Amino acid sequence: MAPPLSRRILLQAAAVAAAVPTLSYAASGRAAATAAAPAAWSVLPFALDQVALEPGVFAGKRELMLDHARGYDVNRLLQVFRANAGLPTGDAVAPGGWEGLDGEANGNLRGHYTGHFLTMLSQAYAGTGEQVFAEKIGTMVGALSEVRAALRREPEVLAVEGRFGTAAFNERGSYQYVDLPSSVLGGATAITVSAWVRPTHADNWARVFDFGDDTTRYMYLAARNGSGVPRFAITTGGAGGEQGVNGTAALPIGQWSHLAVTIADGTGTLYVNGTAVARNTEMTLTPAALGTPAHNWLGRSNYPADPVFAGAYDEFDIHSRALSAAEITELQDSRAADSSAGRGDLVSYAFDETSGSRFADASGRGLDGTLRRTWGGPSHPGFLAAYPETQFIALESMTGSDYTKVWAPYYTAHKILRGLLDAHSATDDERALDLASGMCDWMYARLSVLPAATLQRMWGIFSSGEFGGIVEAICDLHALTGKPEHLALARLFDLDKLIDACAAGTDTLDGLHANQHIPIFTGLVRLYDATGEERYLSAARNFWGMVVPHRMYGIGGTSTGEFWKARDVIAGTIGATTAETCCAYNMLKLSRTLFLHEQDPKYADYYERALYNQVLGSKQDKADAEKPLVTYFIGLTPGHVRDYTPKQGTTCCEGTGMESATKYQDSVYFQAADGSALYVNLYSPSRLTWVEKGVTVTQSTEYPREQGSTLTIGGGSADFELRLRVPSWATAGFRVAVNGRAVQGSSTPGGYFSVSRKWRAGDTVRVAVPFRLRVEKALDDPFLQTLFLGPVNLVARDPSTEYLEFGLYGNAALSGDLLPSLTPVPGKPLHFALNGTELAPFAEGTEDPTHAYFRRAEPRIVFGNTDSGVANPAKDDGTSLLDEVWAAAPFHGKSALVEHVRSTVAAWVTAGLLDRADGETVVATARKATFVS
């Protein structure tokens, strides 16, 4: 059924594979991240182990996350994988939230968090070298290897201590059951079914046994019905025709209970632990009415939506007569074989097996049972997941979204794949690479046979078709394996409608799920690296420009309620569920990837904005061994209190939050591809080991508490150009001194200041970048503003749920700096007071109610804290007289400002916007006011 598309792509991929050099692109890479980079990269990143974080805000936040990583038991994450493979899970308890069988939407996203955790551990190991992280990685990779091997095999019995001897245990989440031969009921008109069970979970409608053809003809015993008590029923007319009996009390969890059902002479009786608890004397149906059922199952229901029984079985017998009450009582203390009733003459299973997948029938009829999975098994030996392959299969025929049935299986596969690649990069564990390669082999086998139209439909489905950054990960794998099938697989995820629109510069983002689409474009850039196809890079570049600034909040985040709205609507989208943290993570990743191709400082400016504000602020400032304490959404509504444990933990954003907190240093430095230059993109306390040049570069700074940084060269000597980023907000000057002597150069905001020389050990470079207080206006409401001091977003801490009103011109400096209107809070760097309200950095991870946006209110004309008493007039577009005055800053002296006030007032008076007498008062006020320079 393979369409021409897959064959064409495979041939193209083979040709490209021969031409593209290999590269390990993972940020955690301990191997040289600069080796054999794509020719398209004009700068190269440094690996995390080449950039050490020095004490500062980033190191402090990271340490909180490292404490979590050190203390968390990874067996809890592995529980769902082991269960899916039918392996013992021990005492491990899966985490809550989106992980585990009881997570949201039936646990359909379970396994994703394990991938995030592997990436975090890999980055933590690369960044610190602590062996504890490598050991945890080894444990996880080893376990996942065992899981894949178990999935490849037929399921095998888990033998546990039974009521008598051993018992067969069915791990919850394994989807395993015992399949019995079709003749098990033998046409009997009277019957006794006897079983010892130990349920481990209170799943309603989980079957102890179910013998039938479908949902019309069947006979079953459920450990719990809808009311939580045992139920036996038989029918030839579906659920409405059931004849049955119900127990009176729930079976205890984790304890052995004996259940028995008898049918004879029109009477059905249910026994629990030797006592008759229910009787129906009007049962006209007998097992003979079912004929020879096609499905004879222990643990599985003929209703596909019912859960599989979780727990242990011991001593299952079927007799072709109704045992007496005394005989059933006798079974409480002895094996069937040792009782007066004896073994079942229709079937008898002691469950004494300790290996294999067969259960011997001791009835003499030779009706051995076979352990099976409800979903059969993987379609390819490379399959690896924490749930059955059924979600992947179902997606192929879906036409609409339903995350309770299919919830982003390829997104989950991406997280696992990415974690394995990072684990391999960090520890050189070949098992991790083998698992990753196998996953892609399996995906290629699944997807390459689908028609192109099916793939386009799949990837366009909200949530269910989400595949995250899988293309980037596959391209990174292809760089290691060189297998053309892997590159062909990456291209099978092309969502052509989106790619073509963005490549053409057509903005179609309104209404799209933000984080479903952002990581797609990072993958497209990597596809461009591998194939040279220009539309991939053009689409990614244009897409970035559709988000920044058109759908960006001041902190760097994007999306509201996970979705994008119309272009340039910011104020109109602010709510309690704005700025999903995953979106910021993925926009940073895309910005970094684009920067490798074109060193436009706008990418670095954005990186600084989102990293120093939303990403830092998304991590709570306290450690927790149980939770990473990272936000999902950051509401920008007035008085919002951040939730650092959303949805009980283990969401996508907590996963990316763990990753962010262990790679803060990944974009501080870059080197030119030819080694001729070093880019310093972020001012952050850190130490770079530039192996190729034989030098180190140490940044000593308390930035952003300090308005500058000092770089010190160590090691040997080397010629290179030092390119220091001049932030776009650095309008108050940017000064550089080498060894104490000022250096002349271009300091244009939004550019780079370059210093070329032969650097020697001990050389120092002092960068001074004065901060100014400024506002950024919402694109659709200029009166709704957010406040910045240099790179730092300042938020008001106030419980009010209404927008606060602030005026900032009252003591503005001649330079145009608004900072003099604020009052510093003693002993609290970057904290200020305004009108009795405290302003603090967004990056502080507290639970204070905050206001990221405020309403600008300048009701009267004030200069240098001198109030003129004159109302501040405004034009039809909202521009006030004070706006127009201060738009001309900086002023070279007070006289220049007064002259500008005079000319501005005259124009407003002439336009009839200001009374002449009031205008004279305004000029007089400016003349007598005292200004900060």
PDB file of C-alpha atoms in Angstrom, residues 43-242:
ATOM      1  CA  VAL A  43      27.795  30.230  14.265  1.00  0.00           C
ATOM      2  CA  LEU A  44      28.092  27.192  16.480  1.00  0.00           C
ATOM      3  CA  PRO A  45      26.775  26.551  19.981  1.00  0.00           C
ATOM      4  CA  PHE A  46      28.835  25.407  22.917  1.00  0.00           C
ATOM      5  CA  ALA A  47      27.880  22.260  24.807  1.00  0.00           C
ATOM      6  CA  LEU A  48      26.550  22.640  28.318  1.00  0.00           C
ATOM      7  CA  ASP A  49      29.671  21.128  29.823  1.00  0.00           C
ATOM      8  CA  GLN A  50      31.709  23.890  28.189  1.00  0.00           C
ATOM      9  CA  VAL A  51      29.756  26.666  29.911  1.00  0.00           C
ATOM     10  CA  ALA A  52      29.653  26.558  33.687  1.00  0.00           C
ATOM     11  CA  LEU A  53      27.178  28.649  35.640  1.00  0.00           C
ATOM     12  CA  GLU A  54      28.761  30.827  38.278  1.00  0.00           C
ATOM     13  CA  PRO A  55      26.855  31.954  41.414  1.00  0.00           C
ATOM     14  CA  GLY A  56      23.916  34.159  40.537  1.00  0.00           C
ATOM     15  CA  VAL A  57      20.191  34.105  39.896  1.00  0.00           C
ATOM     16  CA  PHE A  58      20.460  31.333  37.292  1.00  0.00           C
ATOM     17  CA  ALA A  59      22.645  29.083  39.411  1.00  0.00           C
ATOM     18  CA  GLY A  60      20.300  29.605  42.334  1.00  0.00           C
ATOM     19  CA  LYS A  61      17.213  28.651  40.348  1.00  0.00           C
ATOM     20  CA  ARG A  62      19.002  25.671  38.848  1.00  0.00           C
ATOM     21  CA  GLU A  63      20.046  24.398  42.260  1.00  0.00           C
ATOM     22  CA  LEU A  64      16.391  24.241  43.300  1.00  0.00           C
ATOM     23  CA  MET A  65      15.666  22.013  40.307  1.00  0.00           C
ATOM     24  CA  LEU A  66      18.783  19.916  40.847  1.00  0.00           C
ATOM     25  CA  ASP A  67      17.587  19.176  44.369  1.00  0.00           C
ATOM     26  CA  HIS A  68      14.396  17.828  42.835  1.00  0.00           C
ATOM     27  CA  ALA A  69      16.342  15.787  40.287  1.00  0.00           C
ATOM     28  CA  ARG A  70      18.630  14.308  42.938  1.00  0.00           C
ATOM     29  CA  GLY A  71      15.831  13.253  45.236  1.00  0.00           C
ATOM     30  CA  TYR A  72      13.141  11.955  42.905  1.00  0.00           C
ATOM     31  CA  ASP A  73      12.777   8.192  42.564  1.00  0.00           C
ATOM     32  CA  VAL A  74      12.890   7.519  38.816  1.00  0.00           C
ATOM     33  CA  ASN A  75      11.215   4.150  39.344  1.00  0.00           C
ATOM     34  CA  ARG A  76       8.004   6.095  39.780  1.00  0.00           C
ATOM     35  CA  LEU A  77       8.349   7.376  36.220  1.00  0.00           C
ATOM     36  CA  LEU A  78       9.228   3.933  34.932  1.00  0.00           C
ATOM     37  CA  GLN A  79       6.164   2.355  36.543  1.00  0.00           C
ATOM     38  CA  VAL A  80       3.870   2.987  33.570  1.00  0.00           C
ATOM     39  CA  PHE A  81       6.458   1.657  31.101  1.00  0.00           C
ATOM     40  CA  ARG A  82       7.045  -1.502  33.081  1.00  0.00           C
ATOM     41  CA  ALA A  83       3.330  -2.039  33.548  1.00  0.00           C
ATOM     42  CA  ASN A  84       2.675  -1.681  29.835  1.00  0.00           C
ATOM     43  CA  ALA A  85       5.248  -4.378  29.168  1.00  0.00           C
ATOM     44  CA  GLY A  86       3.881  -6.673  31.871  1.00  0.00           C
ATOM     45  CA  LEU A  87       7.001  -6.315  33.998  1.00  0.00           C
ATOM     46  CA  PRO A  88       7.028  -6.057  37.805  1.00  0.00           C
ATOM     47  CA  THR A  89       6.733  -2.485  39.053  1.00  0.00           C
ATOM     48  CA  GLY A  90       7.590  -3.203  42.663  1.00  0.00           C
ATOM     49  CA  ASP A  91       6.261  -0.645  45.105  1.00  0.00           C
ATOM     50  CA  ALA A  92       6.672   2.258  42.665  1.00  0.00           C
ATOM     51  CA  VAL A  93       3.722   4.621  42.489  1.00  0.00           C
ATOM     52  CA  ALA A  94       3.331   6.596  39.280  1.00  0.00           C
ATOM     53  CA  PRO A  95       3.195  10.351  39.767  1.00  0.00           C
ATOM     54  CA  GLY A  96      -0.116  12.158  39.574  1.00  0.00           C
ATOM     55  CA  GLY A  97      -1.356  14.670  37.043  1.00  0.00           C
ATOM     56  CA  TRP A  98      -0.894  13.546  33.467  1.00  0.00           C
ATOM     57  CA  GLU A  99       1.153  10.476  34.385  1.00  0.00           C
ATOM     58  CA  GLY A 100      -0.298   7.162  35.459  1.00  0.00           C
ATOM     59  CA  LEU A 101      -3.416   5.298  34.395  1.00  0.00           C
ATOM     60  CA  ASP A 102      -5.608   7.619  36.436  1.00  0.00           C
ATOM     61  CA  GLY A 103      -4.252  10.791  34.864  1.00  0.00           C
ATOM     62  CA  GLU A 104      -6.311  13.167  32.792  1.00  0.00           C
ATOM     63  CA  ALA A 105      -8.001  11.632  29.716  1.00  0.00           C
ATOM     64  CA  ASN A 106      -7.426   8.049  30.904  1.00  0.00           C
ATOM     65  CA  GLY A 107      -3.708   8.661  31.268  1.00  0.00           C
ATOM     66  CA  ASN A 108      -3.374   8.988  27.508  1.00  0.00           C
ATOM     67  CA  LEU A 109      -0.242  11.125  27.762  1.00  0.00           C
ATOM     68  CA  ARG A 110       1.647   8.943  30.191  1.00  0.00           C
ATOM     69  CA  GLY A 111       5.311   8.496  29.391  1.00  0.00           C
ATOM     70  CA  HIS A 112       5.904  12.058  28.168  1.00  0.00           C
ATOM     71  CA  TYR A 113       7.188  13.139  31.561  1.00  0.00           C
ATOM     72  CA  THR A 114       9.787  10.377  31.591  1.00  0.00           C
ATOM     73  CA  GLY A 115      11.298  11.877  28.456  1.00  0.00           C
ATOM     74  CA  HIS A 116      11.390  15.341  30.025  1.00  0.00           C
ATOM     75  CA  PHE A 117      13.028  13.889  33.109  1.00  0.00           C
ATOM     76  CA  LEU A 118      15.692  12.115  31.070  1.00  0.00           C
ATOM     77  CA  THR A 119      16.506  15.383  29.318  1.00  0.00           C
ATOM     78  CA  MET A 120      16.692  17.213  32.634  1.00  0.00           C
ATOM     79  CA  LEU A 121      19.032  14.580  34.089  1.00  0.00           C
ATOM     80  CA  SER A 122      21.198  14.666  30.965  1.00  0.00           C
ATOM     81  CA  GLN A 123      21.505  18.441  31.077  1.00  0.00           C
ATOM     82  CA  ALA A 124      22.123  18.357  34.819  1.00  0.00           C
ATOM     83  CA  TYR A 125      24.930  15.834  34.352  1.00  0.00           C
ATOM     84  CA  ALA A 126      26.450  17.792  31.486  1.00  0.00           C
ATOM     85  CA  GLY A 127      26.280  21.017  33.485  1.00  0.00           C
ATOM     86  CA  THR A 128      27.542  19.715  36.817  1.00  0.00           C
ATOM     87  CA  GLY A 129      29.290  16.390  36.268  1.00  0.00           C
ATOM     88  CA  GLU A 130      27.539  14.962  39.346  1.00  0.00           C
ATOM     89  CA  GLN A 131      27.558  11.179  39.144  1.00  0.00           C
ATOM     90  CA  VAL A 132      24.109  10.863  40.724  1.00  0.00           C
ATOM     91  CA  PHE A 133      22.561  12.143  37.521  1.00  0.00           C
ATOM     92  CA  ALA A 134      24.484   9.686  35.352  1.00  0.00           C
ATOM     93  CA  GLU A 135      23.395   6.851  37.627  1.00  0.00           C
ATOM     94  CA  LYS A 136      19.752   7.827  37.314  1.00  0.00           C
ATOM     95  CA  ILE A 137      20.117   8.042  33.540  1.00  0.00           C
ATOM     96  CA  GLY A 138      21.617   4.566  33.505  1.00  0.00           C
ATOM     97  CA  THR A 139      18.758   3.208  35.590  1.00  0.00           C
ATOM     98  CA  MET A 140      16.171   4.699  33.258  1.00  0.00           C
ATOM     99  CA  VAL A 141      17.853   3.652  30.017  1.00  0.00           C
ATOM    100  CA  GLY A 142      18.391   0.138  31.359  1.00  0.00           C
ATOM    101  CA  ALA A 143      14.752  -0.133  32.397  1.00  0.00           C
ATOM    102  CA  LEU A 144      13.499   1.150  29.053  1.00  0.00           C
ATOM    103  CA  SER A 145      15.711  -1.410  27.301  1.00  0.00           C
ATOM    104  CA  GLU A 146      14.098  -4.144  29.378  1.00  0.00           C
ATOM    105  CA  VAL A 147      10.663  -2.739  28.581  1.00  0.00           C
ATOM    106  CA  ARG A 148      11.245  -2.807  24.842  1.00  0.00           C
ATOM    107  CA  ALA A 149      12.582  -6.345  25.019  1.00  0.00           C
ATOM    108  CA  ALA A 150       9.507  -7.429  26.995  1.00  0.00           C
ATOM    109  CA  LEU A 151       7.158  -5.795  24.501  1.00  0.00           C
ATOM    110  CA  ARG A 152       8.850  -7.733  21.701  1.00  0.00           C
ATOM    111  CA  ARG A 153       8.087 -11.044  23.422  1.00  0.00           C
ATOM    112  CA  GLU A 154       4.835 -12.769  24.189  1.00  0.00           C
ATOM    113  CA  PRO A 155       3.662 -11.682  27.640  1.00  0.00           C
ATOM    114  CA  GLU A 156       5.063 -13.732  30.512  1.00  0.00           C
ATOM    115  CA  VAL A 157       3.462 -14.607  33.807  1.00  0.00           C
ATOM    116  CA  LEU A 158       4.338 -12.570  36.884  1.00  0.00           C
ATOM    117  CA  ALA A 159       4.393 -15.109  39.702  1.00  0.00           C
ATOM    118  CA  VAL A 160       3.597 -13.821  43.184  1.00  0.00           C
ATOM    119  CA  GLU A 161       2.745 -15.382  46.511  1.00  0.00           C
ATOM    120  CA  GLY A 162      -0.753 -16.783  46.255  1.00  0.00           C
ATOM    121  CA  ARG A 163      -3.493 -17.955  48.533  1.00  0.00           C
ATOM    122  CA  PHE A 164      -2.020 -21.411  48.074  1.00  0.00           C
ATOM    123  CA  GLY A 165       1.539 -21.521  46.758  1.00  0.00           C
ATOM    124  CA  THR A 166       2.042 -19.154  43.831  1.00  0.00           C
ATOM    125  CA  ALA A 167      -0.413 -16.998  41.942  1.00  0.00           C
ATOM    126  CA  ALA A 168      -0.482 -15.174  38.612  1.00  0.00           C
ATOM    127  CA  PHE A 169      -0.340 -11.402  38.905  1.00  0.00           C
ATOM    128  CA  ASN A 170      -1.801  -9.021  36.349  1.00  0.00           C
ATOM    129  CA  GLU A 171      -0.111  -5.630  36.602  1.00  0.00           C
ATOM    130  CA  ARG A 172      -2.526  -2.742  36.171  1.00  0.00           C
ATOM    131  CA  GLY A 173      -1.760  -1.088  32.860  1.00  0.00           C
ATOM    132  CA  SER A 174      -0.372  -4.243  31.266  1.00  0.00           C
ATOM    133  CA  TYR A 175      -3.615  -4.916  29.349  1.00  0.00           C
ATOM    134  CA  GLN A 176      -2.960  -8.608  29.908  1.00  0.00           C
ATOM    135  CA  TYR A 177      -5.559 -11.299  30.333  1.00  0.00           C
ATOM    136  CA  VAL A 178      -5.839 -15.078  30.122  1.00  0.00           C
ATOM    137  CA  ASP A 179      -7.382 -16.495  26.957  1.00  0.00           C
ATOM    138  CA  LEU A 180      -9.112 -19.846  27.426  1.00  0.00           C
ATOM    139  CA  PRO A 181     -10.101 -22.346  24.682  1.00  0.00           C
ATOM    140  CA  SER A 182     -13.571 -22.005  23.142  1.00  0.00           C
ATOM    141  CA  SER A 183     -14.879 -25.285  24.623  1.00  0.00           C
ATOM    142  CA  VAL A 184     -14.291 -24.246  28.205  1.00  0.00           C
ATOM    143  CA  LEU A 185     -18.012 -24.292  29.176  1.00  0.00           C
ATOM    144  CA  GLY A 186     -18.606 -27.668  27.551  1.00  0.00           C
ATOM    145  CA  GLY A 187     -22.302 -26.980  26.933  1.00  0.00           C
ATOM    146  CA  ALA A 188     -23.054 -27.406  30.639  1.00  0.00           C
ATOM    147  CA  THR A 189     -26.558 -26.665  31.913  1.00  0.00           C
ATOM    148  CA  ALA A 190     -25.392 -26.520  35.520  1.00  0.00           C
ATOM    149  CA  ILE A 191     -22.172 -24.946  36.604  1.00  0.00           C
ATOM    150  CA  THR A 192     -19.949 -23.682  39.418  1.00  0.00           C
ATOM    151  CA  VAL A 193     -17.213 -21.153  38.812  1.00  0.00           C
ATOM    152  CA  SER A 194     -14.768 -20.740  41.689  1.00  0.00           C
ATOM    153  CA  ALA A 195     -11.824 -18.314  41.901  1.00  0.00           C
ATOM    154  CA  TRP A 196      -9.474 -16.717  44.349  1.00  0.00           C
ATOM    155  CA  VAL A 197      -8.710 -13.089  43.445  1.00  0.00           C
ATOM    156  CA  ARG A 198      -6.731 -10.276  45.012  1.00  0.00           C
ATOM    157  CA  PRO A 199      -7.670  -6.997  43.307  1.00  0.00           C
ATOM    158  CA  THR A 200      -5.156  -4.195  43.480  1.00  0.00           C
ATOM    159  CA  HIS A 201      -7.377  -1.410  42.227  1.00  0.00           C
ATOM    160  CA  ALA A 202     -11.012  -0.409  42.550  1.00  0.00           C
ATOM    161  CA  ASP A 203     -11.839  -0.543  38.843  1.00  0.00           C
ATOM    162  CA  ASN A 204     -15.559  -0.798  38.245  1.00  0.00           C
ATOM    163  CA  TRP A 205     -16.599  -3.444  35.707  1.00  0.00           C
ATOM    164  CA  ALA A 206     -13.223  -5.169  35.630  1.00  0.00           C
ATOM    165  CA  ARG A 207     -14.007  -8.817  34.911  1.00  0.00           C
ATOM    166  CA  VAL A 208     -12.848 -11.810  36.871  1.00  0.00           C
ATOM    167  CA  PHE A 209     -14.064 -13.762  33.857  1.00  0.00           C
ATOM    168  CA  ASP A 210     -16.180 -13.072  30.774  1.00  0.00           C
ATOM    169  CA  PHE A 211     -17.301 -15.854  28.408  1.00  0.00           C
ATOM    170  CA  GLY A 212     -19.213 -14.727  25.325  1.00  0.00           C
ATOM    171  CA  ASP A 213     -19.254 -13.710  21.696  1.00  0.00           C
ATOM    172  CA  ASP A 214     -19.744  -9.963  21.873  1.00  0.00           C
ATOM    173  CA  THR A 215     -21.905  -7.522  23.838  1.00  0.00           C
ATOM    174  CA  THR A 216     -25.052  -9.532  23.165  1.00  0.00           C
ATOM    175  CA  ARG A 217     -24.266 -13.091  24.352  1.00  0.00           C
ATOM    176  CA  TYR A 218     -22.061 -13.454  27.398  1.00  0.00           C
ATOM    177  CA  MET A 219     -21.659 -14.577  31.004  1.00  0.00           C
ATOM    178  CA  TYR A 220     -19.419 -12.668  33.371  1.00  0.00           C
ATOM    179  CA  LEU A 221     -18.346 -12.095  36.944  1.00  0.00           C
ATOM    180  CA  ALA A 222     -17.185  -8.564  37.702  1.00  0.00           C
ATOM    181  CA  ALA A 223     -15.160  -7.853  40.819  1.00  0.00           C
ATOM    182  CA  ARG A 224     -17.013  -4.539  41.051  1.00  0.00           C
ATOM    183  CA  ASN A 225     -20.154  -3.354  39.302  1.00  0.00           C
ATOM    184  CA  GLY A 226     -21.176   0.291  38.978  1.00  0.00           C
ATOM    185  CA  SER A 227     -21.967   0.310  42.693  1.00  0.00           C
ATOM    186  CA  GLY A 228     -18.624  -1.204  43.639  1.00  0.00           C
ATOM    187  CA  VAL A 229     -19.803  -4.711  44.589  1.00  0.00           C
ATOM    188  CA  PRO A 230     -19.345  -8.053  42.798  1.00  0.00           C
ATOM    189  CA  ARG A 231     -21.849  -8.938  40.087  1.00  0.00           C
ATOM    190  CA  PHE A 232     -22.537 -12.106  38.136  1.00  0.00           C
ATOM    191  CA  ALA A 233     -24.733 -11.977  35.021  1.00  0.00           C
ATOM    192  CA  ILE A 234     -25.667 -14.015  31.969  1.00  0.00           C
ATOM    193  CA  THR A 235     -27.536 -12.864  28.859  1.00  0.00           C
ATOM    194  CA  THR A 236     -28.355 -13.665  25.278  1.00  0.00           C
ATOM    195  CA  GLY A 237     -29.953 -10.265  24.689  1.00  0.00           C
ATOM    196  CA  GLY A 238     -27.339  -7.738  25.677  1.00  0.00           C
ATOM    197  CA  ALA A 239     -27.162  -5.624  28.814  1.00  0.00           C
ATOM    198  CA  GLY A 240     -30.953  -5.155  28.946  1.00  0.00           C
ATOM    199  CA  GLY A 241     -31.513  -8.880  29.075  1.00  0.00           C
ATOM    200  CA  GLU A 242     -29.046  -9.735  31.819  1.00  0.00           C
TER     201      GLU A 242
END
